[in-house]
CSV table of C-alpha atoms in Angstrom, one decimal:
chain,number,residue,atom,x,y,z
C,226,MET,CA,0.0,0.0,0.0
C,227,ASP,CA,1.2,3.5,-0.8
C,228,LEU,CA,1.6,5.3,2.5
C,229,HIS,CA,0.8,8.6,0.9
C,230,GLU,CA,-2.6,7.3,-0.2
C,231,GLY,CA,-5.6,9.1,1.2
C,232,GLY,CA,-3.7,12.3,2.0
C,233,TYR,CA,-1.8,10.7,4.9
C,234,PRO,CA,1.9,11.3,4.3
C,235,MET,CA,4.4,9.4,6.4
C,236,SER,CA,5.9,11.8,9.0
C,237,ALA,CA,9.4,11.3,10.1
C,238,GLU,CA,8.6,13.0,13.4
C,239,ALA,CA,5.4,11.0,14.0
C,240,ILE,CA,6.9,7.5,13.3
C,241,ARG,CA,10.6,6.7,13.1
C,242,LEU,CA,11.7,3.1,12.4
C,243,THR,CA,14.6,2.1,14.7
C,244,ASN,CA,15.3,-1.4,13.3
C,245,PRO,CA,16.3,-2.0,9.7
C,246,SER,CA,14.4,-5.4,9.7
C,247,ALA,CA,11.1,-3.9,10.5
C,248,ARG,CA,8.8,-2.3,7.9
C,249,LEU,CA,6.0,0.2,8.2
C,250,MET,CA,3.3,-1.3,6.0
C,251,ALA,CA,0.2,0.9,6.2
C,252,ARG,CA,-1.6,3.7,8.1
C,253,THR,CA,-5.3,4.5,8.3
C,254,PRO,CA,-6.7,7.4,6.3
C,255,ARG,CA,-6.1,10.9,7.5
C,256,ASP,CA,-9.7,12.2,7.0
C,257,ARG,CA,-10.9,10.8,10.3
C,258,ASN,CA,-9.8,9.5,13.7
C,259,MET,CA,-9.4,5.7,13.8
C,260,PHE,CA,-8.1,3.5,16.6
C,261,PHE,CA,-8.6,0.0,18.1
C,262,GLY,CA,-8.1,0.3,21.8
C,263,PHE,CA,-6.5,-2.1,24.3
C,264,HIS,CA,-3.6,-4.5,23.8
C,265,ASP,CA,-5.5,-7.8,24.7
C,266,LEU,CA,-7.5,-8.3,21.5
C,267,CYS,CA,-6.6,-9.0,17.9
C,268,PRO,CA,-8.2,-6.4,15.5
C,269,TRP,CA,-7.7,-8.4,12.3
C,270,SER,CA,-10.6,-10.4,10.8
C,271,PRO,CA,-10.2,-14.2,10.7
C,272,ASP,CA,-9.0,-14.1,7.1
C,273,GLY,CA,-6.6,-11.3,7.9
C,274,SER,CA,-8.0,-8.9,5.3
C,275,GLU,CA,-9.5,-6.2,7.5
C,276,LEU,CA,-9.1,-4.6,10.9
C,277,LEU,CA,-12.1,-3.8,13.1
C,278,LEU,CA,-11.7,-0.2,14.4
C,279,LEU,CA,-13.5,2.7,16.0
C,280,SER,CA,-13.9,5.7,13.8
C,281,LEU,CA,-14.5,9.3,15.0
C,282,PRO,CA,-14.8,12.7,13.3
C,283,THR,CA,-11.7,14.8,13.2
C,284,GLY,CA,-11.5,17.1,16.2
C,285,THR,CA,-12.7,14.4,18.6
C,286,CYS,CA,-10.0,14.5,21.2
C,287,ASP,CA,-11.4,15.2,24.7
C,288,MET,CA,-13.3,13.1,27.3
C,289,VAL,CA,-16.4,15.2,26.8
C,290,ASP,CA,-16.5,13.8,23.2
C,291,THR,CA,-17.1,10.2,24.5
C,292,THR,CA,-20.7,11.1,25.1
C,293,ARG,CA,-21.2,11.3,21.3
C,294,PRO,CA,-21.8,8.3,19.0
C,295,ALA,CA,-18.8,6.6,17.3
C,296,THR,CA,-18.7,4.4,14.3
C,297,ILE,CA,-17.6,0.8,14.1
C,298,ALA,CA,-15.6,0.5,10.8
C,299,ALA,CA,-13.6,-2.1,9.0
C,300,TRP,CA,-10.3,-1.0,7.3
C,301,ASN,CA,-8.5,-2.8,4.5
C,302,PRO,CA,-4.8,-2.0,4.8
C,303,ASP,CA,-4.1,-3.3,1.3
C,304,THR,CA,-6.5,-1.0,-0.5
C,305,GLY,CA,-6.9,1.8,2.1
C,306,ALA,CA,-10.7,1.4,1.9
C,307,THR,CA,-12.9,1.6,5.0
C,308,ARG,CA,-16.4,0.3,5.5
C,309,ASP,CA,-18.7,1.9,8.1
C,310,LEU,CA,-20.7,-0.9,9.8
C,311,ALA,CA,-22.5,0.3,12.9
C,312,GLU,CA,-22.8,3.1,15.5
C,313,THR,CA,-22.3,3.0,19.3
C,314,GLU,CA,-22.7,5.2,22.3
C,315,CYS,CA,-20.6,2.9,24.5
C,316,TRP,CA,-16.9,3.6,23.9
C,317,ASN,CA,-13.9,5.3,25.4
C,318,PHE,CA,-10.4,6.3,24.2
C,319,GLN,CA,-8.6,3.5,26.1
C,320,GLN,CA,-10.6,0.4,25.1
C,321,ALA,CA,-13.0,1.7,22.3
C,322,ALA,CA,-16.2,-0.3,22.3
C,323,ARG,CA,-14.5,-3.7,22.8
C,324,GLN,CA,-15.3,-4.4,19.2
C,325,GLN,CA,-13.9,-7.8,18.2
C,326,TRP,CA,-14.4,-10.6,15.7
C,327,LEU,CA,-16.0,-13.8,17.0
C,328,PRO,CA,-13.6,-16.7,17.2
C,329,GLY,CA,-13.5,-19.1,14.3
C,330,ASP,CA,-14.6,-18.5,10.7
C,331,THR,CA,-18.0,-17.1,11.6
C,332,GLY,CA,-17.8,-13.9,9.7
C,333,GLN,CA,-19.4,-12.1,12.7
C,334,PHE,CA,-18.2,-9.4,15.1
C,335,VAL,CA,-19.5,-8.0,18.4
C,336,PHE,CA,-19.4,-4.6,20.0
C,337,ASN,CA,-20.9,-2.8,23.0
C,338,ARG,CA,-23.9,-0.4,22.6
C,339,ALA,CA,-26.5,1.3,24.8
C,340,SER,CA,-29.8,-0.5,24.7
C,341,GLU,CA,-33.2,1.2,24.5
C,342,SER,CA,-33.4,1.1,28.3
C,343,GLY,CA,-30.0,2.8,28.6
C,344,GLN,CA,-28.1,-0.3,29.7
C,345,CYS,CA,-24.9,-1.7,28.1
C,346,GLU,CA,-25.6,-4.6,25.7
C,347,GLY,CA,-23.6,-6.6,23.3
C,348,VAL,CA,-24.6,-6.7,19.6
C,349,VAL,CA,-23.5,-9.5,17.3
C,350,CYS,CA,-23.4,-8.5,13.6
C,351,THR,CA,-22.5,-10.1,10.3
C,352,SER,CA,-19.5,-8.8,8.4
C,353,ASP,CA,-21.6,-6.3,6.5
C,354,GLY,CA,-23.0,-4.8,9.8
C,355,ALA,CA,-26.4,-6.5,9.8
C,356,GLU,CA,-27.6,-7.2,13.3
C,357,ALA,CA,-27.7,-11.0,14.1
C,358,ARG,CA,-28.6,-11.0,17.8
C,359,ARG,CA,-28.3,-9.1,21.0
C,360,LEU,CA,-26.7,-10.0,24.3
C,361,GLU,CA,-28.1,-9.1,27.7
C,362,ARG,CA,-24.9,-7.4,28.7
C,363,GLY,CA,-21.9,-6.0,26.8
C,364,VAL,CA,-18.8,-8.1,26.3
C,365,TYR,CA,-15.2,-7.7,27.5
C,366,SER,CA,-13.3,-10.9,26.6
C,367,ILE,CA,-14.5,-14.0,24.7
C,368,VAL,CA,-13.3,-17.5,25.5
C,369,PRO,CA,-11.2,-19.0,22.6
C,370,ASP,CA,-13.9,-21.4,21.5
C,371,GLY,CA,-16.4,-18.6,21.3
C,372,THR,CA,-19.1,-20.1,23.5
C,373,TRP,CA,-19.1,-17.5,26.2
C,374,ALA,CA,-17.8,-14.1,27.2
C,375,ILE,CA,-16.9,-12.3,30.4
C,376,THR,CA,-17.9,-8.7,31.1
C,377,GLN,CA,-17.7,-6.0,33.7
C,378,ASP,CA,-19.9,-3.2,35.1
C,379,PHE,CA,-19.3,-0.4,32.6
C,380,ALA,CA,-21.8,1.8,34.3
C,381,LEU,CA,-20.0,1.6,37.6
C,382,LEU,CA,-16.7,2.3,35.8
C,383,ALA,CA,-18.2,5.4,34.2
C,384,LYS,CA,-18.8,6.7,37.7
C,385,LEU,CA,-15.6,5.6,39.5
C,386,TRP,CA,-13.0,5.3,36.7
C,387,PRO,CA,-14.4,7.3,33.6
C,388,ALA,CA,-11.4,6.5,31.4
C,389,TYR,CA,-12.5,2.8,31.3
C,390,GLY,CA,-16.3,3.2,31.5
C,391,TYR,CA,-18.9,4.5,29.1
C,392,ALA,CA,-19.9,8.2,29.6
C,393,SER,CA,-23.3,7.5,28.0
C,394,LEU,CA,-24.1,5.2,31.0
C,395,ALA,CA,-22.8,7.6,33.7
C,396,SER,CA,-25.3,8.3,36.6
C,397,GLU,CA,-24.7,9.6,40.1
C,398,ASP,CA,-27.7,7.6,41.2
C,399,TYR,CA,-26.2,4.3,40.2
C,400,ARG,CA,-25.1,2.8,43.5
C,401,PRO,CA,-25.2,-1.0,43.3
C,402,GLU,CA,-24.8,-3.2,46.3
C,403,PRO,CA,-21.6,-5.4,46.3
C,404,SER,CA,-23.8,-8.4,45.5
C,405,GLU,CA,-25.2,-6.7,42.4
C,406,THR,CA,-22.0,-5.7,40.6
C,407,GLY,CA,-18.9,-7.6,39.5
C,408,LEU,CA,-18.2,-9.8,36.5
C,409,TRP,CA,-20.9,-11.6,34.4
C,410,ARG,CA,-20.6,-14.6,32.2
C,411,VAL,CA,-22.5,-14.1,28.9
C,412,ASP,CA,-23.7,-17.1,26.8
C,413,MET,CA,-22.8,-16.1,23.2
C,414,ALA,CA,-25.5,-18.2,21.6
C,415,SER,CA,-28.5,-17.3,23.8
C,416,GLY,CA,-27.3,-13.9,24.9
C,417,LYS,CA,-28.2,-14.7,28.6
C,418,ALA,CA,-25.9,-13.4,31.3
C,419,ARG,CA,-25.4,-14.5,34.9
C,420,MET,CA,-23.2,-13.2,37.7
C,421,LEU,CA,-19.9,-15.1,37.8
C,422,VAL,CA,-18.0,-13.2,40.5
C,423,SER,CA,-19.6,-10.4,42.6
C,424,LEU,CA,-17.8,-7.6,44.3
C,425,GLN,CA,-19.2,-9.1,47.5
C,426,ASP,CA,-17.3,-12.3,46.8
C,427,VAL,CA,-14.1,-10.4,46.3
C,428,LEU,CA,-14.5,-8.2,49.4
C,429,ALA,CA,-14.9,-11.3,51.5
C,430,SER,CA,-11.0,-11.5,51.6
C,431,TRP,CA,-10.7,-7.7,52.0
C,432,GLN,CA,-10.2,-6.2,55.5
C,433,GLY,CA,-10.8,-2.5,54.7
C,434,SER,CA,-13.7,-0.4,53.6
C,435,GLY,CA,-15.8,-1.5,50.6
C,436,GLU,CA,-16.6,2.0,49.4
C,437,GLY,CA,-15.6,2.9,45.8
C,438,HIS,CA,-14.4,-0.6,44.8
C,439,PHE,CA,-14.8,-2.1,41.4
C,440,LEU,CA,-13.7,-5.1,39.2
C,441,SER,CA,-12.1,-4.6,35.8
C,442,HIS,CA,-9.9,-6.1,33.1
C,443,PRO,CA,-11.1,-9.7,33.1
C,444,SER,CA,-8.9,-12.0,31.0
C,445,ILE,CA,-9.4,-15.6,30.0
C,446,SER,CA,-6.5,-18.1,29.9
C,447,PRO,CA,-5.5,-19.4,26.4
C,448,ASP,CA,-7.3,-22.8,27.1
C,449,GLY,CA,-10.4,-21.1,28.5
C,450,SER,CA,-10.2,-22.8,31.9
C,451,ARG,CA,-9.2,-19.8,34.1
C,452,LEU,CA,-9.9,-16.2,34.6
C,453,VAL,CA,-7.9,-13.3,36.1
C,454,PHE,CA,-9.1,-9.8,36.8
C,455,LEU,CA,-8.3,-6.6,38.8
C,456,HIS,CA,-10.0,-5.5,42.0
C,457,ARG,CA,-9.4,-1.8,42.4
C,458,PHE,CA,-10.2,1.4,44.4
C,459,PHE,CA,-8.7,4.8,44.9
C,460,PRO,CA,-7.3,5.1,48.5
C,461,ALA,CA,-7.0,8.4,50.4
C,462,ASP,CA,-3.4,8.9,49.2
C,463,GLY,CA,-4.7,9.7,45.7
C,464,GLY,CA,-3.1,6.6,44.0
C,465,LEU,CA,-4.7,3.5,42.7
C,466,TYR,CA,-4.8,0.3,44.8
C,467,THR,CA,-5.0,-3.0,42.9
C,468,ARG,CA,-5.3,-6.7,43.6
C,469,LEU,CA,-4.8,-9.2,40.9
C,470,MET,CA,-7.4,-12.0,41.4
C,471,GLY,CA,-7.8,-15.4,39.9
C,472,CYS,CA,-10.5,-18.1,39.7
C,473,GLY,CA,-11.8,-20.9,37.5
C,474,ALA,CA,-13.9,-20.3,34.5
C,475,ASP,CA,-16.9,-21.2,36.7
C,476,GLY,CA,-16.0,-18.6,39.3
C,477,SER,CA,-14.7,-21.2,41.8
C,478,GLY,CA,-11.3,-21.1,43.6
C,479,LEU,CA,-11.2,-17.3,44.0
C,480,HIS,CA,-7.7,-16.2,45.2
C,481,VAL,CA,-5.3,-13.2,45.3
C,482,LEU,CA,-2.3,-13.3,43.0
C,483,GLY,CA,-0.9,-9.8,43.6
C,484,ASP,CA,-1.6,-7.1,46.1
C,485,GLU,CA,-1.1,-3.3,46.3
C,486,LYS,CA,0.1,-2.3,42.8
C,487,VAL,CA,-0.6,-4.3,39.7
C,488,SER,CA,-0.7,-2.8,36.2
C,489,HIS,CA,-0.7,-4.4,32.7
C,490,PHE,CA,-0.5,-8.2,32.1
C,491,ASP,CA,-0.9,-11.0,29.7
C,492,TRP,CA,-0.8,-14.8,29.9
C,493,LEU,CA,2.5,-16.5,29.1
C,494,ASP,CA,0.7,-19.8,29.0
C,495,ASN,CA,-2.2,-21.4,30.8
C,496,ASP,CA,-0.4,-21.3,34.2
C,497,ARG,CA,1.7,-18.2,34.2
C,498,LEU,CA,1.2,-14.5,33.6
C,499,VAL,CA,3.7,-11.6,32.9
C,500,VAL,CA,2.6,-8.7,35.1
C,501,TRP,CA,3.9,-5.2,35.8
C,502,ALA,CA,3.7,-4.9,39.6
C,503,ARG,CA,5.1,-3.7,42.8
C,504,PHE,CA,5.2,-6.4,45.6
C,505,SER,CA,6.1,-4.2,48.5
C,506,GLY,CA,5.0,-6.7,51.2
C,507,GLY,CA,2.0,-6.8,53.4
C,508,GLY,CA,3.0,-4.0,55.7
C,509,LEU,CA,3.0,-1.2,53.1
C,510,ALA,CA,-0.1,-2.6,51.4
C,511,LYS,CA,-2.1,-2.5,54.7
C,512,VAL,CA,-0.9,1.0,55.4
C,513,ARG,CA,-2.0,2.2,51.9
C,514,ALA,CA,-5.4,0.4,52.1
C,515,ALA,CA,-6.1,2.0,55.5
C,516,GLY,CA,-5.2,5.5,54.2
C,517,GLY,CA,-2.0,5.7,56.2
C,518,LEU,CA,-0.1,7.4,53.4
C,519,ASN,CA,-2.5,10.3,53.5
C,520,LEU,CA,-1.1,11.5,56.9
C,521,PRO,CA,0.4,15.0,56.8
C,522,VAL,CA,3.8,13.8,57.8
C,523,VAL,CA,3.9,11.2,55.0
C,524,LYS,CA,2.4,13.3,52.2
C,525,PRO,CA,5.6,15.2,51.2
C,526,LEU,CA,7.6,12.0,51.0
C,527,LEU,CA,4.9,10.4,48.9
C,528,SER,CA,4.8,13.3,46.5
C,529,LEU,CA,8.6,13.2,46.1
C,530,ALA,CA,8.5,9.4,45.4
C,531,ARG,CA,5.8,9.9,42.7
C,532,LYS,CA,8.0,12.6,41.0
C,533,MET,CA,10.9,10.2,40.7
C,534,THR,CA,11.6,8.8,37.3
C,535,GLY,CA,13.8,6.3,35.6
C,536,ARG,CA,15.3,3.0,36.7
C,537,TRP,CA,16.2,4.5,40.1
C,538,LYS,CA,12.5,4.9,41.0
C,539,LYS,CA,11.9,1.3,39.9
C,540,ARG,CA,14.8,0.0,42.0
C,541,VAL,CA,13.6,1.9,45.1
C,542,LEU,CA,10.0,0.9,44.7
C,543,SER,CA,10.7,-2.6,43.4
C,544,GLU,CA,8.6,-2.2,40.3
C,545,SER,CA,9.1,-4.4,37.3
C,546,PHE,CA,7.5,-7.1,35.2
C,547,PHE,CA,7.1,-10.4,37.2
C,548,THR,CA,6.0,-13.9,36.3
C,549,VAL,CA,3.0,-14.8,38.4
C,550,THR,CA,1.7,-18.4,38.6
C,551,PHE,CA,-2.0,-19.1,38.8
C,552,GLY,CA,-2.9,-20.5,42.2
C,553,ASN,CA,0.5,-19.2,43.5
C,554,THR,CA,1.9,-22.6,43.0
C,555,GLN,CA,5.4,-21.1,42.2
C,556,PRO,CA,7.2,-18.1,43.6
C,557,ARG,CA,6.9,-15.0,41.5
C,558,ARG,CA,10.1,-14.0,39.6
C,559,ARG,CA,11.3,-10.8,38.1
C,560,PHE,CA,10.8,-10.9,34.3
C,561,GLY,CA,12.9,-9.2,31.6
C,562,TRP,CA,14.9,-7.0,33.9
C,563,PRO,CA,16.7,-4.7,33.1
C,564,ALA,CA,15.8,-4.7,29.4
C,565,LEU,CA,12.1,-4.2,30.3
C,566,ASP,CA,12.5,-1.6,32.9
C,567,GLU,CA,9.2,0.3,32.7
C,568,ASP,CA,5.5,-0.4,32.5
C,569,GLY,CA,4.1,-1.2,29.1
C,570,HIS,CA,1.3,-3.1,27.4
C,571,PRO,CA,2.5,-6.6,26.7
C,572,MET,CA,1.0,-9.1,24.2
C,573,VAL,CA,2.5,-12.6,24.1
C,574,ALA,CA,2.6,-14.5,20.8
C,575,ARG,CA,1.2,-18.1,20.9
C,576,THR,CA,3.0,-19.4,17.8
C,577,HIS,CA,6.6,-18.2,18.5
C,578,GLY,CA,8.7,-17.1,21.4
C,579,TRP,CA,8.3,-13.3,21.2
C,580,MET,CA,6.3,-10.7,23.1
C,581,VAL,CA,5.4,-7.2,21.8
C,582,ASN,CA,5.5,-4.3,24.2
C,583,ASP,CA,5.6,-0.5,24.4
C,584,THR,CA,6.4,2.4,26.7
C,585,TYR,CA,4.6,5.4,27.9
C,586,PRO,CA,5.8,8.8,26.6
C,587,ASP,CA,9.2,9.9,27.9
C,588,ALA,CA,10.2,13.5,28.8
C,589,SER,CA,10.4,14.4,25.1
C,590,GLY,CA,7.0,12.8,24.3
C,591,GLN,CA,8.4,9.7,22.6
C,592,LEU,CA,6.8,6.3,22.9
C,593,THR,CA,8.9,3.1,22.0
C,594,LEU,CA,7.6,0.0,20.3
C,595,MET,CA,9.6,-3.1,21.0
C,596,LEU,CA,9.8,-6.9,20.8
C,597,TYR,CA,11.1,-9.1,23.5
C,598,ASP,CA,12.7,-12.5,22.8
C,599,LEU,CA,11.4,-14.8,25.6
C,600,GLN,CA,14.0,-17.5,24.9
C,601,HIS,CA,17.1,-15.3,24.7
C,602,GLN,CA,15.8,-12.7,27.1
C,603,SER,CA,16.7,-9.8,24.8
C,604,ARG,CA,14.9,-6.7,23.7
C,605,VAL,CA,14.6,-5.4,20.1
C,606,ASP,CA,13.3,-1.8,19.6
C,607,ILE,CA,11.2,-1.4,16.4
C,608,ALA,CA,10.0,2.2,16.2
C,609,ALA,CA,9.8,5.5,18.1
C,610,MET,CA,6.6,7.5,17.9
C,611,HIS,CA,5.7,11.0,19.1
C,612,HIS,CA,2.7,11.3,21.5
C,613,GLY,CA,0.8,13.8,19.4
C,614,VAL,CA,-2.3,14.1,21.7
C,615,THR,CA,-3.6,17.7,21.9
C,616,SER,CA,-5.9,17.2,24.9
C,617,ASP,CA,-4.8,18.1,28.4
C,618,ASP,CA,-7.0,15.3,29.9
C,619,SER,CA,-4.8,12.3,30.7
C,620,ASP,CA,-7.8,10.0,30.2
C,621,ALA,CA,-7.7,11.0,26.5
C,622,LYS,CA,-4.1,9.8,26.0
C,623,CYS,CA,-3.2,7.6,23.1
C,624,ASP,CA,-1.1,4.6,24.2
C,625,LEU,CA,0.4,2.4,21.4
C,626,HIS,CA,-1.3,-0.7,22.8
C,627,PRO,CA,0.5,-3.0,20.4
C,628,ARG,CA,-1.3,-6.2,19.1
C,629,TRP,CA,-0.3,-9.1,17.0
C,630,ASN,CA,-2.1,-10.1,13.8
C,631,ARG,CA,-3.4,-13.7,13.6
C,632,ALA,CA,-0.2,-15.0,11.9
C,633,GLU,CA,1.8,-13.1,14.6
C,634,THR,CA,4.1,-11.6,11.9
C,635,MET,CA,2.7,-8.0,12.1
C,636,VAL,CA,1.9,-5.6,14.8
C,637,ALA,CA,-0.8,-2.9,14.9
C,638,VAL,CA,-0.5,0.2,17.1
C,639,ASP,CA,-2.6,3.2,17.9
C,640,HIS,CA,-0.8,6.5,17.5
C,641,CYS,CA,-1.7,10.2,17.4
C,642,GLU,CA,-0.3,12.9,15.2
C,643,ASP,CA,-1.4,16.5,15.7
C,644,GLY,CA,-4.4,15.4,17.7
C,645,ARG,CA,-5.6,12.9,15.2
C,646,ARG,CA,-5.6,9.2,16.0
C,647,GLY,CA,-4.6,6.5,13.5
C,648,VAL,CA,-3.5,2.9,13.3
C,649,ALA,CA,-0.1,1.9,11.9
C,650,LEU,CA,1.0,-1.6,10.9
C,651,PHE,CA,4.5,-3.0,11.2
C,652,ASP,CA,5.9,-6.1,9.5
C,653,VAL,CA,8.3,-7.8,12.0
C,654,SER,CA,8.4,-11.2,10.4
C,655,HIS,CA,12.1,-11.0,9.6
C,656,ILE,CA,12.8,-10.4,13.3
C,657,VAL,CA,10.6,-13.1,14.9
C,658,GLY,CA,11.5,-15.6,12.2
C,659,ALA,CA,7.9,-16.4,11.3
C,660,GLY,CA,6.6,-16.7,7.7
C,661,ALA,CA,6.0,-13.5,5.9
C-alpha cells in the first residue's frame, strides 16, 4: 500500500523506524480518527484482510466527546478502503467499544452499545454490519472457543473510573450493592448473562472499607479454563490500589495473585502471567489500604516518590515485570529486567517465542515500540513515535497498545499525530523468524 494514499503522508517525526528489519506497512486514512483500543485483542478479521476499528470525526479528542456516537468501521490496509458498519454510544479512548471478531470462521463481530433502556448490551453483527442477535450485557473478553464471554460493570466504571467506563451510562444515582455488581458470564448463543464473581465475593477477603471498589480487566486463559481480573479502588493517598485476582472459568477457587500495585499483564501460558507490579510486602499494602499514606507527615515523601523517574525509581519501589503463577503454585520471579525496565502493554505470541510491548511517553513525548525474545531474554526496539495528543486530559491519552495479527508476523499500534488518531501496521516477520 502507498503510505501517501488518502492524503496521509508518512511523517518522520510521528513515526521513526529504529530497526532495519522492521517495515512500516500501512496507516489508516487521515480524514478521520481511527483506533482500536486495548492490547489484549486482535483487531484483524479471521481471514486477515481487514481490521475492526473505531472511527470518530476529526476534532474528537477530549473526554467530553465520549458522550457522542462513534462508528464501528472495517479498514482494509491493502487498499486503504474503509467500511462503516454500525454506531455505538458505548466507547472510550482506552478500550474503544471492545469491538472484536468472533472466534472461528463465523464472519461475525460483536461490540458494545447502549440499549433502548439505557443499559450496556452486546450486539453481534454479520461482516456487513447487519444485526444478528443481542446479548443481555456488553462483552469484554471472549473465550477462545467462542461459546461465552466475560464482562464487567461499565456503568460503575463510568462513575468511578471514567477512562474505562462509558460516559453514556454515567449516573450519580447508580449505587449497586456489592452483591449486584462484579463480573458476568455471557452465553454467546442465547445472549443470557449470569453473575460469575460479585464484588461481594471479592470483598470477603478484604479487610478494609468496601466504598468505591470495582472489578475490571477480566482476562481468560488461552485454554479457556481460568480467569484473572483486577480488584481496584482509589485510597486516600490519591493513588490506585489494585489486587490481581484469579478463579476458575466457573468462578470457583477465587484467590489473590498480587496485592497493592498491579498494572498491565498477559498470559505467558495457561499457568503463568507476565505482570507489571510492585510487591512491597503486606505492611505497606495494609498502610495504603487504610489510608495511612495520607497522613500530613507522609504526604511530602509520597509526593517526592511519585515525582521520581527512571530506573532509580523502579529500584527503590521494586517495580518491574514479574511472572506470576495461577494459584500461587510457584514463587513470583522478576521478568525481563533490566531490558524491560518500565511499565508497558505486553501481548505474548502463541506461535513463536516473542512478546510485543511498548512504553509510555518519555520526557520528550516519545513512545517506544519493542519486541522481547522470551528464549534469549533480549529486547529489540522497532520504532519510536511521538505522542501527538492535543488534549490536556490524561484520560484521553493515546497509548500504542501493540497487538499481534493472527499470523503473529505483524503488529498494529494506535498513534496520534497533531491530535488525530490512527493505526499503523509494522511487519516484523524477519525479526521473529515467522513466515512473511
